[in-house]
Structure formats: C-alpha cells, structure tokens
Amino acid sequence: SYSTPLDIERSVVTTTSFDPSHFACCEKRDHKKMKLPVLTTLSPLLALPAIHAFIGPSCAKNARSVSTPPVTVVLRGAMDAYDEQMRAMASSASAVRPASASAAAAPGTDNFKSSPRWRKKTKQLATLGPASSTVEMIEKLFLAGADVFRLNFSHGEHAQKKELLDIIRGVERKYDHPIAILGDLQGPKLRVGTFANPDGEILKAGQIFRFDLQEVPGTNERVRLPHPEIIEASEVGHVLLIDDGKVKLQVVKTGPGFLDCVVVVPGKIKDKKVRGVNTPDSILQISCLTKKDREDLTYMLGIGVDWVALSFVQRPEDIVEIKRLIMEHNPANAFPPHVMAKIEKPSCFVGDSLEKIVQLSDGIMVARGDLGVECAPEDVPILQKTIIDECRKQGKPVVVATQMLESMIDSPTPTRAEASDAATAIYDGADAIMLSAESAAGMYPEEAVLMQQRIINRVEGDPHYSMYLQSTRPKITDGTSASAIILAARQVAKNVNAKCIASFTVGGNTARLASMKRPEQPILAISPLIETCRHLAMSWGVYPEYCPEGNLNTDNFRDMLWVACEIGLRKGLVSNDMDLLVVTAGFPFGTPGKNGRDAIMFGRQELSTTQ
C-alpha cells in the first residue's frame, strides 16, 4: 500500500489500500497476497476529484450479490455531491454483474491473441496494391501484423479504393478489432517537357543546359520546364535534381522565363521515364494540393478514411490549408479524418517550421524517399531522429516510411542492412513503420509484414530498448490535470507491476498522452466512438477497443471497471486473477477533453484519504 503524498503538477496524489475481504470477488482468496490500492488525485481547480482504481480481472469474473456497508469518502473541500453519489452507489442492496459489461466484452475464440502479433507496441502500416487487393491477402496482412492500411491515391481509380476500404471494414468486423485506413494524396508532380528525340538526351558534365517555358520539344541544349514557380524561386547556386537525383544541375544564370544550369552529375534524361524534378534549395510558391488532390480529398471524405497523408509539405500553412478544406467538405455528422504531414522537403527544417508543422498536424510521416533525394544521404538518419524526437515531445504519432524492406519486393527475406534499418527506427521511438512497394506490388507481401512484426517483437524484447525509451522519455509540462493523472497512472502502474493501463476515452487524448510517456504496460483505450479507436490504431502501445455507449453504464463506476476487466481478459492483456489494471477515465463521460478531470472509484468499505 502507498500512503506518502506525492505532488504532481498542481495536484495532490495519495493512495490507500482496501482489505480484500470486503470485496465479493475476493471472498476465498489469500488476502495477504492481494492488495487493491486506489489512487486519488485531488486538484484545487476541479469541482470533483479524479480517482484511479487498480483492480484485478477476478473482480469481473467472480462478482456475487452481497450486502455492503455504505462508502464514506472524506476528501478535502467537503465535496458533498461526490460523497452522496458514492454512498448511493455503494448502498445498493446487491452487486449485480452488469449486462453491459458482458455485451461489451463477451469473450470469443481469441486464443490467437496470445500470439506475438498482439503483443507488439510499435504499429505497422501496409500499402495495398495489385499484390494485396483480395480479401484473403488483406486478411493475411492483418493477421501478420498490419494495424493500418495505406491507400495510395497516386495510382488506381476511386472505385478500386472504395472496394479496398470495404474489404478492410469487413476484416475489422470479423476480428472485432479497429483498423485504421490512411489515404495518401499524390501531391504536385514536377516534370520536364518532352524531347524531340524519343530516346531522350545525354547530358555531359560541365555543359550548360537551359530550362525555359517555350512549348517546343527539347534538345540537348534545352527543354521546357512547365512550372514557372520553379524558375521564379530559383537563384544562382541552387540545385535541380532530375530523375531522383540521377542527374544533378546547378543554376548559374536566371532570367525572365528561363534558368541556365551547369551539369554537375551527367546522365540521360527522357521525358516519359523521368520521375520528376526536385528543388532542394527552393521554397516554391505553389499549393501542396493539386486539382487531382482536391478531388481525391473530397472522395476520401465521402468514403470515410481515418487518416489523410499530405505530400509536398513545405511550411506550416500547408497544414492549415488542408484542415480548412476538410472542415469545408467533410460530410455532415461525419468525423473528420486526422491529417498526417509527410516530411520530405528540406524547407521543413528551416527555423521553427518543423515544430509548427508537428503542432498543427495529427501525425507525421518521415517520407525518406524524396527526403533522401533532396538531402544528403548522411543527413537522412539524423533528420529522422530529429523528426521522431519532435513528435515524441509533442505527443504526435510518427511513422518511418520508404525502402524499409525494399529487397523483399523480389526476395522472401530482407538484407541484414534492411533489418537493421527497421530496428533502428523502432529504437529511435517511432510509433509505426511502413511498407510501400513491398506489400503493394511485391512477390512476398505477407512475408514482408510478418518480417516487420518479427523485428518489432525482437527489438521490444531487448532490455536496451526499454532503457533507451526511459532515458528519452519527454516531459509533460502543460500543467493540466489530465497530464498529471497520466503521470501518476504510469508511475503507480510501474510500482505495483500492473499488467495494463486501461483508459476510457472519447476523443483519444488521454490514450495519446499515455502513449507519449511510453509506459512499460500496454494501454487499453476503450471508446464509444469507432472513429477514435481507428485513429488510435496509429499510436504506440495503444490497444483500442470499440465499446458502444449503449454497452456502458456510465452512471455506475463499478460497471465501467467490470468492462475494463473483461476487455483486458478478452484481449489477453491480463490473464491471472492476481493481475492488476490501472484504470483512468473522466466524468461526465462522453465529453471530449474532460478525461481524467472528474472521478472514478471502486470499493465498498470506509475510505479516507491521507491528509
């Protein structure tokens, strides 16, 4: 038991212990070995206290009808309304097991949930494509470890995307497990014009080559660049990269409607095979949303994707623009998707741009493809760590993507360097790692997802991983009571060796705060909103569970604790009667942003807090 006051932020936290003999579920157990501590958090700014309960799953399994004495709660400030509510709850004649708990967490054939697929904390994204477009393959990828499926709107028709979304929702229903769907916008594609020679032209080192706006086929000396924004933004000394950096040119002269460049890295350019033009030194005055992107975004909102990935982000204003469009075009009464900014331009690191982009976004993707083209290769690992650290500091989920297991497009096993690359992203503290062509167009999509899962489980079982996360754990300094509660819950869960931190949440903020602190225990996020559960599928260590509000008796704290126990049992997060859970919630339940601000209590004997 704990009785030492602990000041956290502006709250006073104290704990006490119950004699388990006063609990019906503990009637025939060794009381010396069982302790059910209750943590109380009192804040001078709140009308009600916040109380966390630490309960074992046996409470949910072995409840009986018993006659119990009334609860007496002595708290600072003489909170009469709360006292009366507690007495009314405890003075009921019987402790009937709530039907709502059974309905919310009726166990099924879930033996497979003891497998490594369900024990990992780092999430996995799998891109769908020609190699993974059937019901059977999508189900295999899910069982292999995929938590989020990515729909790449750079390829395919809208009808194909809707078909894939429907398949994913079917898998979600079959396994009663929330699955997130990420719609990835293409973004601007900067291309050169056509050449008179259908085989293209070979540029030699040191020659001068011009980009202009003339609508005539290109030669060995010039070609059309149908993007005046590039010409306007380029200065002498700026670099232009062609075909993912295979050809490199440097601006030596600028003029009205043209750029003269010297060829630094020679090579062949051919209009139909050129992937694009990269401008690492320039911030282009163009929107990151093309006409196609706006049409795709409207379609995404109509079919109900959970996340939207925004490409070509250059500045914080790009995030403001897409969020405005989402609010304008989102269907009535539909939850807006979360926005994930893809960091792939050097301009994101100018000044405080990265900090602001992370702040405005709901999540971040380290898009190492274009980032690796526009930045020096030796800089990419450092930038990756910088992005991850900023996201962890602000509590935003971060995904590391591109060329994770590239060789598995054609091979059933990755190279050792690729395995090490994936492991490094996990050690860095990423919330998730992603597969692109490996799962979309490769020969071994299931094996690639399974390999990622194996790497995740191996790294998370390494003591160095836990040590590193603890040493780099960000501080929560916002001074809110919700943050104080999360800090207390994590610390007490560690001290009592709890198996799980269960959080009742509406908007998901409490669960994301808990994920931010990277606790040793898994985080069970129980929400009456399926959209919240799908959003949380992206967050590290969070096991989201959809529990319709009709299955939650939110007026009875004990019923909600039963629900937490049974869901924990069904998900395999707890298995022994002696296992403890740390439960957090907010009241009045159903009001986003109020989580952890009111009260939760479990107990039927007289209780007084340490004064």
JSON list of N, CA, C and O in Angstrom, two decimals, residues 347-398:
[
{"chain": "A", "resi": 347, "resn": "SER", "atom": "N", "xyz": [12.86, 22.38, -46.65]},
{"chain": "A", "resi": 347, "resn": "SER", "atom": "CA", "xyz": [12.28, 23.61, -46.11]},
{"chain": "A", "resi": 347, "resn": "SER", "atom": "C", "xyz": [11.55, 23.37, -44.79]},
{"chain": "A", "resi": 347, "resn": "SER", "atom": "O", "xyz": [11.33, 24.32, -44.03]},
{"chain": "A", "resi": 348, "resn": "CYS", "atom": "N", "xyz": [11.17, 22.12, -44.51]},
{"chain": "A", "resi": 348, "resn": "CYS", "atom": "CA", "xyz": [10.50, 21.82, -43.25]},
{"chain": "A", "resi": 348, "resn": "CYS", "atom": "C", "xyz": [11.41, 22.03, -42.05]},
{"chain": "A", "resi": 348, "resn": "CYS", "atom": "O", "xyz": [10.93, 22.09, -40.91]},
{"chain": "A", "resi": 349, "resn": "PHE", "atom": "N", "xyz": [12.71, 22.13, -42.28]},
{"chain": "A", "resi": 349, "resn": "PHE", "atom": "CA", "xyz": [13.67, 22.24, -41.19]},
{"chain": "A", "resi": 349, "resn": "PHE", "atom": "C", "xyz": [14.22, 23.66, -41.04]},
{"chain": "A", "resi": 349, "resn": "PHE", "atom": "O", "xyz": [15.14, 23.89, -40.27]},
{"chain": "A", "resi": 350, "resn": "VAL", "atom": "N", "xyz": [13.64, 24.60, -41.79]},
{"chain": "A", "resi": 350, "resn": "VAL", "atom": "CA", "xyz": [14.08, 25.99, -41.71]},
{"chain": "A", "resi": 350, "resn": "VAL", "atom": "C", "xyz": [13.43, 26.65, -40.49]},
{"chain": "A", "resi": 350, "resn": "VAL", "atom": "O", "xyz": [12.20, 26.62, -40.33]},
{"chain": "A", "resi": 351, "resn": "GLY", "atom": "N", "xyz": [14.25, 27.23, -39.63]},
{"chain": "A", "resi": 351, "resn": "GLY", "atom": "CA", "xyz": [13.72, 27.92, -38.45]},
{"chain": "A", "resi": 351, "resn": "GLY", "atom": "C", "xyz": [12.93, 26.98, -37.56]},
{"chain": "A", "resi": 351, "resn": "GLY", "atom": "O", "xyz": [13.37, 25.88, -37.24]},
{"chain": "A", "resi": 352, "resn": "ASP", "atom": "N", "xyz": [11.73, 27.40, -37.17]},
{"chain": "A", "resi": 352, "resn": "ASP", "atom": "CA", "xyz": [10.87, 26.59, -36.31]},
{"chain": "A", "resi": 352, "resn": "ASP", "atom": "C", "xyz": [9.75, 25.91, -37.10]},
{"chain": "A", "resi": 352, "resn": "ASP", "atom": "O", "xyz": [8.71, 25.54, -36.53]},
{"chain": "A", "resi": 353, "resn": "SER", "atom": "N", "xyz": [9.96, 25.73, -38.41]},
{"chain": "A", "resi": 353, "resn": "SER", "atom": "CA", "xyz": [8.91, 25.15, -39.25]},
{"chain": "A", "resi": 353, "resn": "SER", "atom": "C", "xyz": [8.53, 23.74, -38.81]},
{"chain": "A", "resi": 353, "resn": "SER", "atom": "O", "xyz": [7.34, 23.40, -38.76]},
{"chain": "A", "resi": 354, "resn": "LEU", "atom": "N", "xyz": [9.51, 22.91, -38.49]},
{"chain": "A", "resi": 354, "resn": "LEU", "atom": "CA", "xyz": [9.20, 21.54, -38.09]},
{"chain": "A", "resi": 354, "resn": "LEU", "atom": "C", "xyz": [8.34, 21.52, -36.84]},
{"chain": "A", "resi": 354, "resn": "LEU", "atom": "O", "xyz": [7.34, 20.79, -36.76]},
{"chain": "A", "resi": 355, "resn": "GLU", "atom": "N", "xyz": [8.70, 22.31, -35.86]},
{"chain": "A", "resi": 355, "resn": "GLU", "atom": "CA", "xyz": [7.93, 22.37, -34.62]},
{"chain": "A", "resi": 355, "resn": "GLU", "atom": "C", "xyz": [6.49, 22.78, -34.88]},
{"chain": "A", "resi": 355, "resn": "GLU", "atom": "O", "xyz": [5.54, 22.18, -34.34]},
{"chain": "A", "resi": 356, "resn": "LYS", "atom": "N", "xyz": [6.28, 23.76, -35.76]},
{"chain": "A", "resi": 356, "resn": "LYS", "atom": "CA", "xyz": [4.94, 24.23, -36.05]},
{"chain": "A", "resi": 356, "resn": "LYS", "atom": "C", "xyz": [4.16, 23.22, -36.88]},
{"chain": "A", "resi": 356, "resn": "LYS", "atom": "O", "xyz": [2.95, 23.03, -36.67]},
{"chain": "A", "resi": 357, "resn": "ILE", "atom": "N", "xyz": [4.83, 22.55, -37.82]},
{"chain": "A", "resi": 357, "resn": "ILE", "atom": "CA", "xyz": [4.15, 21.54, -38.64]},
{"chain": "A", "resi": 357, "resn": "ILE", "atom": "C", "xyz": [3.67, 20.39, -37.76]},
{"chain": "A", "resi": 357, "resn": "ILE", "atom": "O", "xyz": [2.54, 19.92, -37.89]},
{"chain": "A", "resi": 358, "resn": "VAL", "atom": "N", "xyz": [4.52, 19.95, -36.84]},
{"chain": "A", "resi": 358, "resn": "VAL", "atom": "CA", "xyz": [4.13, 18.88, -35.92]},
{"chain": "A", "resi": 358, "resn": "VAL", "atom": "C", "xyz": [2.97, 19.33, -35.04]},
{"chain": "A", "resi": 358, "resn": "VAL", "atom": "O", "xyz": [2.02, 18.58, -34.80]},
{"chain": "A", "resi": 359, "resn": "GLN", "atom": "N", "xyz": [3.03, 20.56, -34.58]},
{"chain": "A", "resi": 359, "resn": "GLN", "atom": "CA", "xyz": [1.98, 21.08, -33.71]},
{"chain": "A", "resi": 359, "resn": "GLN", "atom": "C", "xyz": [0.63, 21.12, -34.43]},
{"chain": "A", "resi": 359, "resn": "GLN", "atom": "O", "xyz": [-0.41, 20.79, -33.86]},
{"chain": "A", "resi": 360, "resn": "LEU", "atom": "N", "xyz": [0.61, 21.50, -35.69]},
{"chain": "A", "resi": 360, "resn": "LEU", "atom": "CA", "xyz": [-0.63, 21.64, -36.44]},
{"chain": "A", "resi": 360, "resn": "LEU", "atom": "C", "xyz": [-1.16, 20.30, -36.94]},
{"chain": "A", "resi": 360, "resn": "LEU", "atom": "O", "xyz": [-2.37, 20.17, -37.18]},
{"chain": "A", "resi": 361, "resn": "SER", "atom": "N", "xyz": [-0.30, 19.32, -37.11]},
{"chain": "A", "resi": 361, "resn": "SER", "atom": "CA", "xyz": [-0.69, 18.03, -37.67]},
{"chain": "A", "resi": 361, "resn": "SER", "atom": "C", "xyz": [-1.15, 17.09, -36.57]},
{"chain": "A", "resi": 361, "resn": "SER", "atom": "O", "xyz": [-0.87, 17.28, -35.38]},
{"chain": "A", "resi": 362, "resn": "ASP", "atom": "N", "xyz": [-1.85, 16.03, -36.98]},
{"chain": "A", "resi": 362, "resn": "ASP", "atom": "CA", "xyz": [-2.24, 14.98, -36.03]},
{"chain": "A", "resi": 362, "resn": "ASP", "atom": "C", "xyz": [-1.22, 13.85, -36.00]},
{"chain": "A", "resi": 362, "resn": "ASP", "atom": "O", "xyz": [-1.22, 13.04, -35.07]},
{"chain": "A", "resi": 363, "resn": "GLY", "atom": "N", "xyz": [-0.38, 13.79, -37.01]},
{"chain": "A", "resi": 363, "resn": "GLY", "atom": "CA", "xyz": [0.67, 12.77, -37.09]},
{"chain": "A", "resi": 363, "resn": "GLY", "atom": "C", "xyz": [1.67, 13.17, -38.17]},
{"chain": "A", "resi": 363, "resn": "GLY", "atom": "O", "xyz": [1.41, 14.07, -38.98]},
{"chain": "A", "resi": 364, "resn": "ILE", "atom": "N", "xyz": [2.81, 12.51, -38.16]},
{"chain": "A", "resi": 364, "resn": "ILE", "atom": "CA", "xyz": [3.91, 12.84, -39.08]},
{"chain": "A", "resi": 364, "resn": "ILE", "atom": "C", "xyz": [4.43, 11.56, -39.73]},
{"chain": "A", "resi": 364, "resn": "ILE", "atom": "O", "xyz": [4.53, 10.52, -39.08]},
{"chain": "A", "resi": 365, "resn": "MET", "atom": "N", "xyz": [4.76, 11.67, -41.02]},
{"chain": "A", "resi": 365, "resn": "MET", "atom": "CA", "xyz": [5.43, 10.58, -41.71]},
{"chain": "A", "resi": 365, "resn": "MET", "atom": "C", "xyz": [6.81, 11.03, -42.16]},
{"chain": "A", "resi": 365, "resn": "MET", "atom": "O", "xyz": [6.95, 12.06, -42.80]},
{"chain": "A", "resi": 366, "resn": "VAL", "atom": "N", "xyz": [7.82, 10.26, -41.80]},
{"chain": "A", "resi": 366, "resn": "VAL", "atom": "CA", "xyz": [9.18, 10.52, -42.28]},
{"chain": "A", "resi": 366, "resn": "VAL", "atom": "C", "xyz": [9.28, 9.87, -43.66]},
{"chain": "A", "resi": 366, "resn": "VAL", "atom": "O", "xyz": [9.55, 8.69, -43.79]},
{"chain": "A", "resi": 367, "resn": "ALA", "atom": "N", "xyz": [9.02, 10.67, -44.70]},
{"chain": "A", "resi": 367, "resn": "ALA", "atom": "CA", "xyz": [8.99, 10.16, -46.07]},
{"chain": "A", "resi": 367, "resn": "ALA", "atom": "C", "xyz": [10.40, 10.18, -46.64]},
{"chain": "A", "resi": 367, "resn": "ALA", "atom": "O", "xyz": [10.82, 11.15, -47.28]},
{"chain": "A", "resi": 368, "resn": "ARG", "atom": "N", "xyz": [11.13, 9.11, -46.41]},
{"chain": "A", "resi": 368, "resn": "ARG", "atom": "CA", "xyz": [12.56, 9.11, -46.70]},
{"chain": "A", "resi": 368, "resn": "ARG", "atom": "C", "xyz": [12.87, 9.00, -48.19]},
{"chain": "A", "resi": 368, "resn": "ARG", "atom": "O", "xyz": [14.04, 9.11, -48.57]},
{"chain": "A", "resi": 369, "resn": "GLY", "atom": "N", "xyz": [11.86, 8.81, -49.05]},
{"chain": "A", "resi": 369, "resn": "GLY", "atom": "CA", "xyz": [12.10, 8.75, -50.48]},
{"chain": "A", "resi": 369, "resn": "GLY", "atom": "C", "xyz": [12.57, 10.08, -51.01]},
{"chain": "A", "resi": 369, "resn": "GLY", "atom": "O", "xyz": [13.75, 10.26, -51.35]},
{"chain": "A", "resi": 370, "resn": "ASP", "atom": "N", "xyz": [11.66, 11.06, -51.08]},
{"chain": "A", "resi": 370, "resn": "ASP", "atom": "CA", "xyz": [12.03, 12.39, -51.57]},
{"chain": "A", "resi": 370, "resn": "ASP", "atom": "C", "xyz": [12.98, 13.09, -50.61]},
{"chain": "A", "resi": 370, "resn": "ASP", "atom": "O", "xyz": [13.83, 13.88, -51.03]},
{"chain": "A", "resi": 371, "resn": "LEU", "atom": "N", "xyz": [12.84, 12.83, -49.31]},
{"chain": "A", "resi": 371, "resn": "LEU", "atom": "CA", "xyz": [13.76, 13.44, -48.35]},
{"chain": "A", "resi": 371, "resn": "LEU", "atom": "C", "xyz": [15.18, 12.99, -48.62]},
{"chain": "A", "resi": 371, "resn": "LEU", "atom": "O", "xyz": [16.13, 13.78, -48.53]},
{"chain": "A", "resi": 372, "resn": "GLY", "atom": "N", "xyz": [15.34, 11.72, -49.01]},
{"chain": "A", "resi": 372, "resn": "GLY", "atom": "CA", "xyz": [16.67, 11.20, -49.32]},
{"chain": "A", "resi": 372, "resn": "GLY", "atom": "C", "xyz": [17.22, 11.72, -50.64]},
{"chain": "A", "resi": 372, "resn": "GLY", "atom": "O", "xyz": [18.44, 11.71, -50.86]},
{"chain": "A", "resi": 373, "resn": "VAL", "atom": "N", "xyz": [16.31, 12.19, -51.52]},
{"chain": "A", "resi": 373, "resn": "VAL", "atom": "CA", "xyz": [16.77, 12.78, -52.79]},
{"chain": "A", "resi": 373, "resn": "VAL", "atom": "C", "xyz": [17.22, 14.21, -52.56]},
{"chain": "A", "resi": 373, "resn": "VAL", "atom": "O", "xyz": [18.27, 14.63, -53.07]},
{"chain": "A", "resi": 374, "resn": "GLU", "atom": "N", "xyz": [16.46, 14.97, -51.79]},
{"chain": "A", "resi": 374, "resn": "GLU", "atom": "CA", "xyz": [16.74, 16.39, -51.64]},
{"chain": "A", "resi": 374, "resn": "GLU", "atom": "C", "xyz": [17.75, 16.70, -50.54]},
{"chain": "A", "resi": 374, "resn": "GLU", "atom": "O", "xyz": [18.22, 17.83, -50.44]},
{"chain": "A", "resi": 375, "resn": "CYS", "atom": "N", "xyz": [18.06, 15.72, -49.70]},
{"chain": "A", "resi": 375, "resn": "CYS", "atom": "CA", "xyz": [19.06, 15.91, -48.65]},
{"chain": "A", "resi": 375, "resn": "CYS", "atom": "C", "xyz": [20.21, 14.93, -48.87]},
{"chain": "A", "resi": 375, "resn": "CYS", "atom": "O", "xyz": [20.03, 13.88, -49.51]},
{"chain": "A", "resi": 376, "resn": "ALA", "atom": "N", "xyz": [21.34, 15.25, -48.31]},
{"chain": "A", "resi": 376, "resn": "ALA", "atom": "CA", "xyz": [22.48, 14.34, -48.43]},
{"chain": "A", "resi": 376, "resn": "ALA", "atom": "C", "xyz": [22.17, 13.03, -47.71]},
{"chain": "A", "resi": 376, "resn": "ALA", "atom": "O", "xyz": [21.53, 13.04, -46.66]},
{"chain": "A", "resi": 377, "resn": "PRO", "atom": "N", "xyz": [22.57, 11.89, -48.26]},
{"chain": "A", "resi": 377, "resn": "PRO", "atom": "CA", "xyz": [22.25, 10.60, -47.64]},
{"chain": "A", "resi": 377, "resn": "PRO", "atom": "C", "xyz": [22.68, 10.51, -46.19]},
{"chain": "A", "resi": 377, "resn": "PRO", "atom": "O", "xyz": [21.98, 9.93, -45.36]},
{"chain": "A", "resi": 378, "resn": "GLU", "atom": "N", "xyz": [23.83, 11.11, -45.87]},
{"chain": "A", "resi": 378, "resn": "GLU", "atom": "CA", "xyz": [24.32, 11.03, -44.49]},
{"chain": "A", "resi": 378, "resn": "GLU", "atom": "C", "xyz": [23.49, 11.88, -43.53]},
{"chain": "A", "resi": 378, "resn": "GLU", "atom": "O", "xyz": [23.58, 11.71, -42.31]},
{"chain": "A", "resi": 379, "resn": "ASP", "atom": "N", "xyz": [22.67, 12.80, -44.08]},
{"chain": "A", "resi": 379, "resn": "ASP", "atom": "CA", "xyz": [21.83, 13.63, -43.23]},
{"chain": "A", "resi": 379, "resn": "ASP", "atom": "C", "xyz": [20.51, 12.97, -42.87]},
{"chain": "A", "resi": 379, "resn": "ASP", "atom": "O", "xyz": [19.89, 13.32, -41.86]},
{"chain": "A", "resi": 380, "resn": "VAL", "atom": "N", "xyz": [20.05, 12.03, -43.70]},
{"chain": "A", "resi": 380, "resn": "VAL", "atom": "CA", "xyz": [18.72, 11.46, -43.52]},
{"chain": "A", "resi": 380, "resn": "VAL", "atom": "C", "xyz": [18.56, 10.77, -42.16]},
{"chain": "A", "resi": 380, "resn": "VAL", "atom": "O", "xyz": [17.55, 10.98, -41.47]},
{"chain": "A", "resi": 381, "resn": "PRO", "atom": "N", "xyz": [19.52, 9.93, -41.71]},
{"chain": "A", "resi": 381, "resn": "PRO", "atom": "CA", "xyz": [19.33, 9.31, -40.39]},
{"chain": "A", "resi": 381, "resn": "PRO", "atom": "C", "xyz": [19.22, 10.33, -39.26]},
{"chain": "A", "resi": 381, "resn": "PRO", "atom": "O", "xyz": [18.44, 10.13, -38.31]},
{"chain": "A", "resi": 382, "resn": "ILE", "atom": "N", "xyz": [19.96, 11.42, -39.36]},
{"chain": "A", "resi": 382, "resn": "ILE", "atom": "CA", "xyz": [19.90, 12.44, -38.32]},
{"chain": "A", "resi": 382, "resn": "ILE", "atom": "C", "xyz": [18.58, 13.18, -38.37]},
{"chain": "A", "resi": 382, "resn": "ILE", "atom": "O", "xyz": [17.95, 13.46, -37.34]},
{"chain": "A", "resi": 383, "resn": "LEU", "atom": "N", "xyz": [18.12, 13.49, -39.58]},
{"chain": "A", "resi": 383, "resn": "LEU", "atom": "CA", "xyz": [16.82, 14.15, -39.72]},
{"chain": "A", "resi": 383, "resn": "LEU", "atom": "C", "xyz": [15.70, 13.24, -39.23]},
{"chain": "A", "resi": 383, "resn": "LEU", "atom": "O", "xyz": [14.72, 13.72, -38.63]},
{"chain": "A", "resi": 384, "resn": "GLN", "atom": "N", "xyz": [15.83, 11.96, -39.48]},
{"chain": "A", "resi": 384, "resn": "GLN", "atom": "CA", "xyz": [14.83, 11.01, -38.99]},
{"chain": "A", "resi": 384, "resn": "GLN", "atom": "C", "xyz": [14.73, 11.07, -37.47]},
{"chain": "A", "resi": 384, "resn": "GLN", "atom": "O", "xyz": [13.63, 11.13, -36.91]},
{"chain": "A", "resi": 385, "resn": "LYS", "atom": "N", "xyz": [15.85, 11.07, -36.80]},
{"chain": "A", "resi": 385, "resn": "LYS", "atom": "CA", "xyz": [15.84, 11.14, -35.34]},
{"chain": "A", "resi": 385, "resn": "LYS", "atom": "C", "xyz": [15.30, 12.48, -34.86]},
{"chain": "A", "resi": 385, "resn": "LYS", "atom": "O", "xyz": [14.57, 12.55, -33.86]},
{"chain": "A", "resi": 386, "resn": "THR", "atom": "N", "xyz": [15.63, 13.55, -35.58]},
{"chain": "A", "resi": 386, "resn": "THR", "atom": "CA", "xyz": [15.12, 14.88, -35.21]},
{"chain": "A", "resi": 386, "resn": "THR", "atom": "C", "xyz": [13.60, 14.93, -35.29]},
{"chain": "A", "resi": 386, "resn": "THR", "atom": "O", "xyz": [12.93, 15.45, -34.38]},
{"chain": "A", "resi": 387, "resn": "ILE", "atom": "N", "xyz": [13.06, 14.37, -36.35]},
{"chain": "A", "resi": 387, "resn": "ILE", "atom": "CA", "xyz": [11.60, 14.37, -36.53]},
{"chain": "A", "resi": 387, "resn": "ILE", "atom": "C", "xyz": [10.94, 13.53, -35.44]},
{"chain": "A", "resi": 387, "resn": "ILE", "atom": "O", "xyz": [9.94, 13.94, -34.83]},
{"chain": "A", "resi": 388, "resn": "ILE", "atom": "N", "xyz": [11.48, 12.34, -35.18]},
{"chain": "A", "resi": 388, "resn": "ILE", "atom": "CA", "xyz": [10.90, 11.47, -34.17]},
{"chain": "A", "resi": 388, "resn": "ILE", "atom": "C", "xyz": [10.94, 12.13, -32.80]},
{"chain": "A", "resi": 388, "resn": "ILE", "atom": "O", "xyz": [9.95, 12.09, -32.04]},
{"chain": "A", "resi": 389, "resn": "ASP", "atom": "N", "xyz": [12.04, 12.76, -32.47]},
{"chain": "A", "resi": 389, "resn": "ASP", "atom": "CA", "xyz": [12.16, 13.41, -31.17]},
{"chain": "A", "resi": 389, "resn": "ASP", "atom": "C", "xyz": [11.13, 14.53, -31.02]},
{"chain": "A", "resi": 389, "resn": "ASP", "atom": "O", "xyz": [10.53, 14.69, -29.95]},
{"chain": "A", "resi": 390, "resn": "GLU", "atom": "N", "xyz": [10.93, 15.31, -32.07]},
{"chain": "A", "resi": 390, "resn": "GLU", "atom": "CA", "xyz": [9.95, 16.41, -32.00]},
{"chain": "A", "resi": 390, "resn": "GLU", "atom": "C", "xyz": [8.54, 15.87, -31.85]},
{"chain": "A", "resi": 390, "resn": "GLU", "atom": "O", "xyz": [7.72, 16.42, -31.09]},
{"chain": "A", "resi": 391, "resn": "CYS", "atom": "N", "xyz": [8.24, 14.78, -32.56]},
{"chain": "A", "resi": 391, "resn": "CYS", "atom": "CA", "xyz": [6.90, 14.18, -32.44]},
{"chain": "A", "resi": 391, "resn": "CYS", "atom": "C", "xyz": [6.68, 13.61, -31.05]},
{"chain": "A", "resi": 391, "resn": "CYS", "atom": "O", "xyz": [5.59, 13.76, -30.48]},
{"chain": "A", "resi": 392, "resn": "ARG", "atom": "N", "xyz": [7.68, 12.95, -30.50]},
{"chain": "A", "resi": 392, "resn": "ARG", "atom": "CA", "xyz": [7.53, 12.41, -29.14]},
{"chain": "A", "resi": 392, "resn": "ARG", "atom": "C", "xyz": [7.38, 13.53, -28.13]},
{"chain": "A", "resi": 392, "resn": "ARG", "atom": "O", "xyz": [6.60, 13.42, -27.17]},
{"chain": "A", "resi": 393, "resn": "LYS", "atom": "N", "xyz": [8.08, 14.62, -28.34]},
{"chain": "A", "resi": 393, "resn": "LYS", "atom": "CA", "xyz": [7.99, 15.77, -27.44]},
{"chain": "A", "resi": 393, "resn": "LYS", "atom": "C", "xyz": [6.57, 16.33, -27.44]},
{"chain": "A", "resi": 393, "resn": "LYS", "atom": "O", "xyz": [6.06, 16.73, -26.38]},
{"chain": "A", "resi": 394, "resn": "GLN", "atom": "N", "xyz": [5.92, 16.35, -28.61]},
{"chain": "A", "resi": 394, "resn": "GLN", "atom": "CA", "xyz": [4.58, 16.92, -28.70]},
{"chain": "A", "resi": 394, "resn": "GLN", "atom": "C", "xyz": [3.48, 15.87, -28.61]},
{"chain": "A", "resi": 394, "resn": "GLN", "atom": "O", "xyz": [2.29, 16.20, -28.70]},
{"chain": "A", "resi": 395, "resn": "GLY", "atom": "N", "xyz": [3.86, 14.61, -28.46]},
{"chain": "A", "resi": 395, "resn": "GLY", "atom": "CA", "xyz": [2.86, 13.56, -28.31]},
{"chain": "A", "resi": 395, "resn": "GLY", "atom": "C", "xyz": [2.09, 13.26, -29.58]},
{"chain": "A", "resi": 395, "resn": "GLY", "atom": "O", "xyz": [0.91, 12.90, -29.52]},
{"chain": "A", "resi": 396, "resn": "LYS", "atom": "N", "xyz": [2.73, 13.36, -30.74]},
{"chain": "A", "resi": 396, "resn": "LYS", "atom": "CA", "xyz": [2.09, 13.06, -32.02]},
{"chain": "A", "resi": 396, "resn": "LYS", "atom": "C", "xyz": [2.67, 11.77, -32.60]},
{"chain": "A", "resi": 396, "resn": "LYS", "atom": "O", "xyz": [3.90, 11.59, -32.58]},
{"chain": "A", "resi": 397, "resn": "PRO", "atom": "N", "xyz": [1.83, 10.88, -33.11]},
{"chain": "A", "resi": 397, "resn": "PRO", "atom": "CA", "xyz": [2.35, 9.64, -33.69]},
{"chain": "A", "resi": 397, "resn": "PRO", "atom": "C", "xyz": [3.22, 9.93, -34.92]},
{"chain": "A", "resi": 397, "resn": "PRO", "atom": "O", "xyz": [2.91, 10.81, -35.72]},
{"chain": "A", "resi": 398, "resn": "VAL", "atom": "N", "xyz": [4.30, 9.16, -35.05]},
{"chain": "A", "resi": 398, "resn": "VAL", "atom": "CA", "xyz": [5.23, 9.37, -36.16]},
{"chain": "A", "resi": 398, "resn": "VAL", "atom": "C", "xyz": [5.52, 8.03, -36.82]},
{"chain": "A", "resi": 398, "resn": "VAL", "atom": "O", "xyz": [5.75, 7.02, -36.16]}
]
